[in-house]
Coordinates of C-alpha atoms and ligand atoms in Angstrom, one line a residue:
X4 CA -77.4 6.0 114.7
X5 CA -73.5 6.1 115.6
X6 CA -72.7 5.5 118.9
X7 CA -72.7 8.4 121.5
X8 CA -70.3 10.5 122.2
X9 CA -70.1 10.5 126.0
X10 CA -67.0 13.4 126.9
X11 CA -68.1 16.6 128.0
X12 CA -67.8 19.2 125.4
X13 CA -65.8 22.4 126.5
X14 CA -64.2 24.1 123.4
X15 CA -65.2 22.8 119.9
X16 CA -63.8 23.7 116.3
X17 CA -65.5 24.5 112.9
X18 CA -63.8 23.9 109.5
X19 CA -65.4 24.7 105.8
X20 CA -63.7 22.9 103.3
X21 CA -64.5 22.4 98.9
X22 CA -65.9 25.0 97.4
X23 CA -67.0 28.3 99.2
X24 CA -71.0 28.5 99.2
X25 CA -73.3 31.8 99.9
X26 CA -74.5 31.0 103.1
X27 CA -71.3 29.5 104.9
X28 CA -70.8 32.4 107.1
X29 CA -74.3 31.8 108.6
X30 CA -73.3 28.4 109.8
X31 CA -70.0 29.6 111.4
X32 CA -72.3 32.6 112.7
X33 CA -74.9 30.0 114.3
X34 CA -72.3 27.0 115.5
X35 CA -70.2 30.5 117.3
X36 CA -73.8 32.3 119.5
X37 CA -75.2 28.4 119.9
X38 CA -71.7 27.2 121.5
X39 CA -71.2 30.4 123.8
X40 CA -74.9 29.9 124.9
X41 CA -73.9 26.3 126.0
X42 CA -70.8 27.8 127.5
X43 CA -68.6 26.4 125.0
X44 CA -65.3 27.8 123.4
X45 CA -65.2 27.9 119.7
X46 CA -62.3 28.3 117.5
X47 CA -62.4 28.1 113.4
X48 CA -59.8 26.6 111.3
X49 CA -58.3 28.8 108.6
X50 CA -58.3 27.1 105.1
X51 CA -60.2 23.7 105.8
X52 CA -57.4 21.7 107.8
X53 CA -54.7 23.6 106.5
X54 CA -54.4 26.3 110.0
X55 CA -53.6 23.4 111.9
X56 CA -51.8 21.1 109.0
X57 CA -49.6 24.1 107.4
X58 CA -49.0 26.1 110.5
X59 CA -46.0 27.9 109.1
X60 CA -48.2 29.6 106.6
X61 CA -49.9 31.4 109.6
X62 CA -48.0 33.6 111.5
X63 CA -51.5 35.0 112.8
X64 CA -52.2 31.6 114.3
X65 CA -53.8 28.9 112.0
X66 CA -57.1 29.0 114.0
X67 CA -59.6 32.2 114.8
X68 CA -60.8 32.8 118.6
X69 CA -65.1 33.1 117.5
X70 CA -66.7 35.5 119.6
X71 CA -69.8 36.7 120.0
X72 CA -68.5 40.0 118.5
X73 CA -66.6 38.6 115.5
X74 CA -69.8 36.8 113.8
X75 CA -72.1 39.9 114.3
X76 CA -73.3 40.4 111.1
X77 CA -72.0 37.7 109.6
X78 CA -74.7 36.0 108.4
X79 CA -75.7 38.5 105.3
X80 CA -71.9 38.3 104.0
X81 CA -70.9 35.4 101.3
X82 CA -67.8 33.5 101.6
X83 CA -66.2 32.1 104.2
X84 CA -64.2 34.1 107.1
X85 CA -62.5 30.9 107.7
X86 CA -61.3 30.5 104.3
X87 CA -61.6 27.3 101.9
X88 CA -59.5 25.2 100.0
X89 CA -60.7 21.6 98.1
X90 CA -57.0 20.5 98.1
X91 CA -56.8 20.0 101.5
X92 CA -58.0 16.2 101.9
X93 CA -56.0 15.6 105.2
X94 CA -56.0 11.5 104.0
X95 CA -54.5 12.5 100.9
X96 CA -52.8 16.1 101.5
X97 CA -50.7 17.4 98.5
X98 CA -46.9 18.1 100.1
X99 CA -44.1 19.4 98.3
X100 CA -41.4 16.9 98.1
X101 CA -37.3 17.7 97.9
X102 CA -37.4 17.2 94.0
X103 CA -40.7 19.5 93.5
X104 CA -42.9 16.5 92.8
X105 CA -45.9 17.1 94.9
X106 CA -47.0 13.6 97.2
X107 CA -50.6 12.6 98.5
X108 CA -49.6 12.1 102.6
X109 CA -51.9 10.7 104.6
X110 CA -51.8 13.7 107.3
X111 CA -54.6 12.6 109.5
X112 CA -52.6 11.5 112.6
X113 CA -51.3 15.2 112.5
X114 CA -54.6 16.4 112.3
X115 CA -55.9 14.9 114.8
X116 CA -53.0 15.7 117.2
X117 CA -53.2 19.2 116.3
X118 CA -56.7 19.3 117.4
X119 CA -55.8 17.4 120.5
X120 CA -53.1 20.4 120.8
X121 CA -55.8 22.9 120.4
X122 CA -58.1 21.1 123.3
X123 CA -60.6 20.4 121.0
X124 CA -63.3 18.1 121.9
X125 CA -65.6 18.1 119.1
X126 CA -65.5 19.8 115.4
X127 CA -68.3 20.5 113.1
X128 CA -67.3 19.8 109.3
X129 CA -69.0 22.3 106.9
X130 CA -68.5 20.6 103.4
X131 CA -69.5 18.8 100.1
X132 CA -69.3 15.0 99.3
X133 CA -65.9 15.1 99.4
X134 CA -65.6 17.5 103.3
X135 CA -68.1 15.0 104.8
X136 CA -66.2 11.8 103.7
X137 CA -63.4 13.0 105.3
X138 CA -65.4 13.9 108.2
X139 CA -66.8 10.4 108.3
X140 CA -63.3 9.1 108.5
X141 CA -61.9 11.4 111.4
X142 CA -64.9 10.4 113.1
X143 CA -64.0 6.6 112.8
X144 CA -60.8 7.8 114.1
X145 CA -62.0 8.3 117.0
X146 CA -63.0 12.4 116.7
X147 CA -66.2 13.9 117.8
X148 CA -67.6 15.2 114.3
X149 CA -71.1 16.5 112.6
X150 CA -71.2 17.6 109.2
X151 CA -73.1 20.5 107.5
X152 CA -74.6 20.0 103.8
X153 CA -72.5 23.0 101.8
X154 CA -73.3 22.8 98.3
X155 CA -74.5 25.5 95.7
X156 CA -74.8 22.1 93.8
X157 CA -77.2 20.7 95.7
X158 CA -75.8 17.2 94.6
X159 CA -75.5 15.8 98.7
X160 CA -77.7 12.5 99.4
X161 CA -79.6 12.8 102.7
X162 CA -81.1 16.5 102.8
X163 CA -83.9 18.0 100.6
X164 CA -81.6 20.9 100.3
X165 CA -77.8 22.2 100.4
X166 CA -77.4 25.8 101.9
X167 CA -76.2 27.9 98.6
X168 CA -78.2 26.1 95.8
X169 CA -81.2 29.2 96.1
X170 CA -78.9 31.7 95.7
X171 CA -77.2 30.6 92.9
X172 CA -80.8 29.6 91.5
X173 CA -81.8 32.8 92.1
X174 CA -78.4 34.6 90.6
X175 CA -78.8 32.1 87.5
X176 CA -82.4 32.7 86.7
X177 CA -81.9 36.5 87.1
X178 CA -79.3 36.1 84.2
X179 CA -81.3 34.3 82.2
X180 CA -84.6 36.9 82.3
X181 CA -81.8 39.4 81.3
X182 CA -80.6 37.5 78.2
X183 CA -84.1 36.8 76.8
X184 CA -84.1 40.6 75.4
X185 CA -80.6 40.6 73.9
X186 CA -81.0 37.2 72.6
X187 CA -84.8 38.6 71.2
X188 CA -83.5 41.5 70.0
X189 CA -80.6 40.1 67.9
X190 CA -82.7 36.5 66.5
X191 CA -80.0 34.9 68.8
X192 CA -79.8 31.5 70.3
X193 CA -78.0 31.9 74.2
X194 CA -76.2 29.1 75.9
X195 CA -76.1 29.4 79.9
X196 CA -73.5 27.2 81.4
X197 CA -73.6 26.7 84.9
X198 CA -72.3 24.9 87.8
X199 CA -73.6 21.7 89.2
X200 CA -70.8 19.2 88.6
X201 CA -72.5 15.6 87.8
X202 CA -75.8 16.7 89.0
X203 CA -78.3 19.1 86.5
X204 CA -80.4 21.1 89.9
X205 CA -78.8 24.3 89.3
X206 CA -79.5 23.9 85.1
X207 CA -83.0 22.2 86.1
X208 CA -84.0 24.9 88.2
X209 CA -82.6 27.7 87.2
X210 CA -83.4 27.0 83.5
X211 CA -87.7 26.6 84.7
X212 CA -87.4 29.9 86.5
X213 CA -86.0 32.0 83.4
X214 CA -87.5 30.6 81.1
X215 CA -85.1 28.4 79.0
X216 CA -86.7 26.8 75.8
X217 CA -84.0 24.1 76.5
X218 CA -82.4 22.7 79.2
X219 CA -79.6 19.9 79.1
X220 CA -78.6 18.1 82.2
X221 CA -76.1 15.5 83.3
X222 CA -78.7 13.1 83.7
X223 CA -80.4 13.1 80.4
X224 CA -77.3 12.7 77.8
X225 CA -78.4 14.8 74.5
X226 CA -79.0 14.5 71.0
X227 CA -78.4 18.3 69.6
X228 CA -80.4 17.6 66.6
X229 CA -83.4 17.3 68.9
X230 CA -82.3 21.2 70.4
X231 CA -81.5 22.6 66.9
X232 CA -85.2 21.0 65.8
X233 CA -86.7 23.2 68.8
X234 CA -85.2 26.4 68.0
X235 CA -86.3 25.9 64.2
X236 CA -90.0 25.3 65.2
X237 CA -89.6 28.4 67.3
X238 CA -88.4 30.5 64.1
X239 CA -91.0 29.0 62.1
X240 CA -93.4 30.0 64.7
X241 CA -91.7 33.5 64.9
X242 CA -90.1 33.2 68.2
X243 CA -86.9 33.9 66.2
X244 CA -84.4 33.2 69.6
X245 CA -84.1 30.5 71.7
X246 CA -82.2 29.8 75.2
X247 CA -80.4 27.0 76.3
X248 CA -79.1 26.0 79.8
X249 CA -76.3 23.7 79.8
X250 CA -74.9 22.3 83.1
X251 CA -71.7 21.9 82.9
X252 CA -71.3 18.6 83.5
X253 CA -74.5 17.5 80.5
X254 CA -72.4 15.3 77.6
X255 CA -73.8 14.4 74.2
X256 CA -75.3 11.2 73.5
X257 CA -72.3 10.1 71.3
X258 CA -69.5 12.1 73.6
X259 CA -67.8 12.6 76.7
X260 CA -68.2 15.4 79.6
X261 CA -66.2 18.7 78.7
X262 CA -63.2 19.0 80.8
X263 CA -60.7 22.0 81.7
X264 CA -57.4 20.9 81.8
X265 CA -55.2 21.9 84.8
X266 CA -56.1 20.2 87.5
X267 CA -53.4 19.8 90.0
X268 CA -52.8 17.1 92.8
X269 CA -55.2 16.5 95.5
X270 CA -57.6 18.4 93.4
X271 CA -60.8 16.7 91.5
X272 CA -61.2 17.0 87.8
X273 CA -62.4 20.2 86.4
X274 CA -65.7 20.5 84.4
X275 CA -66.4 23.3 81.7
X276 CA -66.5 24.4 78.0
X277 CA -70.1 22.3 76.8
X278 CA -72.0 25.3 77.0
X279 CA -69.0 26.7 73.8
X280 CA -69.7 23.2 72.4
X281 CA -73.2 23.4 72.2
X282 CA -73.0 26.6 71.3
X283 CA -70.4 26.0 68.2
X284 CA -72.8 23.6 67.1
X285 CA -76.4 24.8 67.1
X286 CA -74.3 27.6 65.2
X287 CA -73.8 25.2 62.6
X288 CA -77.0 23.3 62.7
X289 CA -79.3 26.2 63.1
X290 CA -76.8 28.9 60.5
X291 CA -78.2 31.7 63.4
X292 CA -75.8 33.6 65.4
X293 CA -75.4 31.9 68.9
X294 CA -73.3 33.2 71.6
X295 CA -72.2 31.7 75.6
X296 CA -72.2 32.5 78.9
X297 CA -70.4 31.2 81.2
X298 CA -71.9 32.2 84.7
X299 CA -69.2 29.8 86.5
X300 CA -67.8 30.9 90.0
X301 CA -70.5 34.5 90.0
X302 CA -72.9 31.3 91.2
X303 CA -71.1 31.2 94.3
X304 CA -70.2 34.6 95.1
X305 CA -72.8 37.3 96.4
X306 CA -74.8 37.9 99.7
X307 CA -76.8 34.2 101.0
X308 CA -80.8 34.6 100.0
X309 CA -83.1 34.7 102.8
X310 CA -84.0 30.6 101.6
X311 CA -80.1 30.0 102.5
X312 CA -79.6 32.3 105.5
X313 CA -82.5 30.3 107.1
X314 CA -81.0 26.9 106.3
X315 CA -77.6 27.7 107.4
X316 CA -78.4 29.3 110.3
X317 CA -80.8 26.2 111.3
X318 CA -77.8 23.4 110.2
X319 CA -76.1 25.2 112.1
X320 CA -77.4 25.5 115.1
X321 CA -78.8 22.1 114.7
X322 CA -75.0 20.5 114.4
X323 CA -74.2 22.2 118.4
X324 CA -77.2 20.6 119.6
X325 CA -76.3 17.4 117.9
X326 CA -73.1 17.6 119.7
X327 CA -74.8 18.5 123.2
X328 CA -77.1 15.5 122.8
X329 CA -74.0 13.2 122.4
X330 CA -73.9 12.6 118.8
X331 CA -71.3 12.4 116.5
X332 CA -70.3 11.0 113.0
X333 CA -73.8 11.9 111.7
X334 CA -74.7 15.2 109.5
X335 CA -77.3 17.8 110.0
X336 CA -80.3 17.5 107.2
X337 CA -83.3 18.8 106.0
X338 CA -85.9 16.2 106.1
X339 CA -89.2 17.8 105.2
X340 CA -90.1 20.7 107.4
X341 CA -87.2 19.5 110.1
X342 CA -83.5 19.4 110.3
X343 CA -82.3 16.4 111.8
X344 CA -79.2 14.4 112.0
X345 CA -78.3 11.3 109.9
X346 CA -75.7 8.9 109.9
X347 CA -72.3 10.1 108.2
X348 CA -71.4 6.7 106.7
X349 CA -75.8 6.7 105.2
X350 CA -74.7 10.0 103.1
X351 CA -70.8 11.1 102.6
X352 CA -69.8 10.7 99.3
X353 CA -72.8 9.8 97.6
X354 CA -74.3 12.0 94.9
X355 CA -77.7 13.0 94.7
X356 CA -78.8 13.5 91.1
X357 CA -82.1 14.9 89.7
X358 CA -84.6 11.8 89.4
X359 CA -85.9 11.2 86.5
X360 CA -89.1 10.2 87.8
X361 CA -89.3 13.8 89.8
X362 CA -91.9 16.5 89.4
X363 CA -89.7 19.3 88.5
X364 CA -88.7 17.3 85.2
X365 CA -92.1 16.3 84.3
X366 CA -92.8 19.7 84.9
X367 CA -90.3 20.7 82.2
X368 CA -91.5 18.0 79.9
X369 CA -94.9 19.5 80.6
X370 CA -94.2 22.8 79.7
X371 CA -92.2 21.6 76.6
X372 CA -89.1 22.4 76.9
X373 CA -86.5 20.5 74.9
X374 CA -84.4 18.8 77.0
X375 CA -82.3 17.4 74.8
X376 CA -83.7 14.0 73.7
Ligands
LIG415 O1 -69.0 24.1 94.5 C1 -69.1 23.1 93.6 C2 -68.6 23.6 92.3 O2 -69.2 24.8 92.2 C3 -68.9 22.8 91.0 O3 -70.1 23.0 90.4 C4 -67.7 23.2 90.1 O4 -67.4 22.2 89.2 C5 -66.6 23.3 91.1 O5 -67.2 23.8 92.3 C6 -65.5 24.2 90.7 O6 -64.8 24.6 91.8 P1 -63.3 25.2 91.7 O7 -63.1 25.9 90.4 O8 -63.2 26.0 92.9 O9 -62.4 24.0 91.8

């Protein structure tokens, strides 16, 4: 473990930075009652770092006052109160320059005198790979930091589970049991796209709960022969549709990742546009009608599932009593039935992908379903 962190704690901060997550407003609901309990102050940052790096854009005040009274009944609402932003890396923090060129500033100095400003003692990080590598690097700056897994990707090394990842499971395989009639009643094939970066989990299971005759992952590159083969056998058999689930970030065999274009400075790349791909060309391999969906951002939006209220509530709470026990530059995680902290620099920045060798895809192999190979 990191070494202690031996300054009394009187006010601490929260931040949630990348992409919002159903389920974030429970962690800034537990962090808030499990400070005041402790007597603590706690203040969130608007934006990710932004309140505090981009003051000017606050006339409000860049950081909220959490009481008691402003998280009641938090917990139920998706989003983030705090806001988000993943362009807000403050090692690498876009900044218009005088000829409207924008420049990656290292802004961490100012960060962390802005915090100083604020009498902050401690600050808990609620992010993905990319929030809790920067946490791990304001922590080796000397700043009392614990992280908190935010992901509906579930792609985060170190926990069984991201907050998030159920309820866009859930949202996902609701969308899918609705397409199985359409696509039935019309002799369709229907792509799914959905989130999930790098990582297939949202594809994997969202694609075994509704039902997907196929399901392509990042992890398993694909041959769309072997898909356009399936959904023959099923006509042949008279199971004239089929569905696929695509994750946005599965690639052919013989191709490259579909990318959006557009993305801006200080931003990562953008994924999206295989599920239309594979669409277009079981189209043309299969000569039935295919159509896309694109489920996209809806994964993220909507009211945290019981699942994620749970987990965020318990990473939560589990990140103040971190910081009461002395700890710092570690991150809450679920490890088995427990939520426990591990070492920032054991888990920032490293992806966790579906094994291979896991249950849930033998599971899918069991049951037949085509993915891709
Ligand atoms: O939250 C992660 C994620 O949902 C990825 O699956 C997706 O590629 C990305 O966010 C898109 O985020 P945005 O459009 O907000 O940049």
């Amino acid at each position: 473990m990191p070494p202690a962190n031996t300054r009394p704690i009187r006010r601490i901060a929260i931040t949630t930075g990348g992409g919002d997550a159903p389920g974030l407003n429970a962690v800034i609901c537990a962090v808030t009652r499990a400070a005041l309990q402790r007597g603590w102050d706690c203040i969130g940052i608007r934006d990710g770092y932004d309140g505090l790096l981009r003051p000017e854009r606050y006339p409000q005040g860049g950081c909220i006052t959490l009481t008691r009274e402003r998280v009641e009944g938090i917990a139920a609402l998706g989003g983030t109160l705090l806001g988000s932003t993943n362009k807000g890396d403050p090692f690498a923090f876009p900044t218009a320059q005088a000829d409207g060129s924008i420049a990656l500033l290292d802004r961490s100095e100012d960060l962390l005198d802005a915090l100083a400003r604020e009498r902050v003692d401690a600050l808990v990080a609620v992010g993905g790979d990319g929030s809790l590598a920067i946490a791990h690097r304001l922590a080796q700056r000397g700043l009392c930091v614990v992280g908190v897994p935010k992901t509906i990707d579930n792609d985060l090394d170190g926990t069984v589970t991201t907050f998030g990842f159920d309820t866009a499971v859930g949202f996902a395989s609701e969308c899918i049991d609705r397409l199985h009639t359409t696509a039935a009643s019309h002799h369709r094939v229907f792509v799914v796209e959905v989130m999930g970066r790098y990582a297939g989990w949202i594809a994997l299971h969202a694609g075994l709960a509704g039902g997907a005759h196929a399901i392509l992952l990042p992890e398993l590159p694909f041959d769309l022969a072997a898909v356009a083969g399936l959904v023959a056998q099923r006509d042949a058999r008279g199971l004239a549709y089929s569905i696929v689930v695509v994750a946005e970030g599965a690639y052919p065999r013989d191709g490259v990742h579909a990318l959006l274009g557009g993305a801006e400075a200080g931003h990562a790349e953008r994924l999206g546009g295989m599920g239309e791909q594979v669409s277009a060309a079981l189209a043309r391999l299969t000569g039935k009608d295919a159509r896309c969906v694109v489920l996209g951002h809806l994964l993220r939006g909507g009211s945290p599932s019981a699942f994620d209220r749970v987990a965020a509530l318990r990473f939560g709470a589990a990140a103040v009593r971190a910081l009461a026990a002395g700890q710092a530059d570690v991150m809450v995680a679920l490890d088995g039935n427990d939520v426990r902290p591990v070492p920032l620099a054991d888990v920032a920045g490293r992806m966790k992908a579906v094994p291979l060798d896991g249950d849930t895809l033998a599971t899918a192999r069991d049951l037949g379903i085509c993915l891709g190979g």
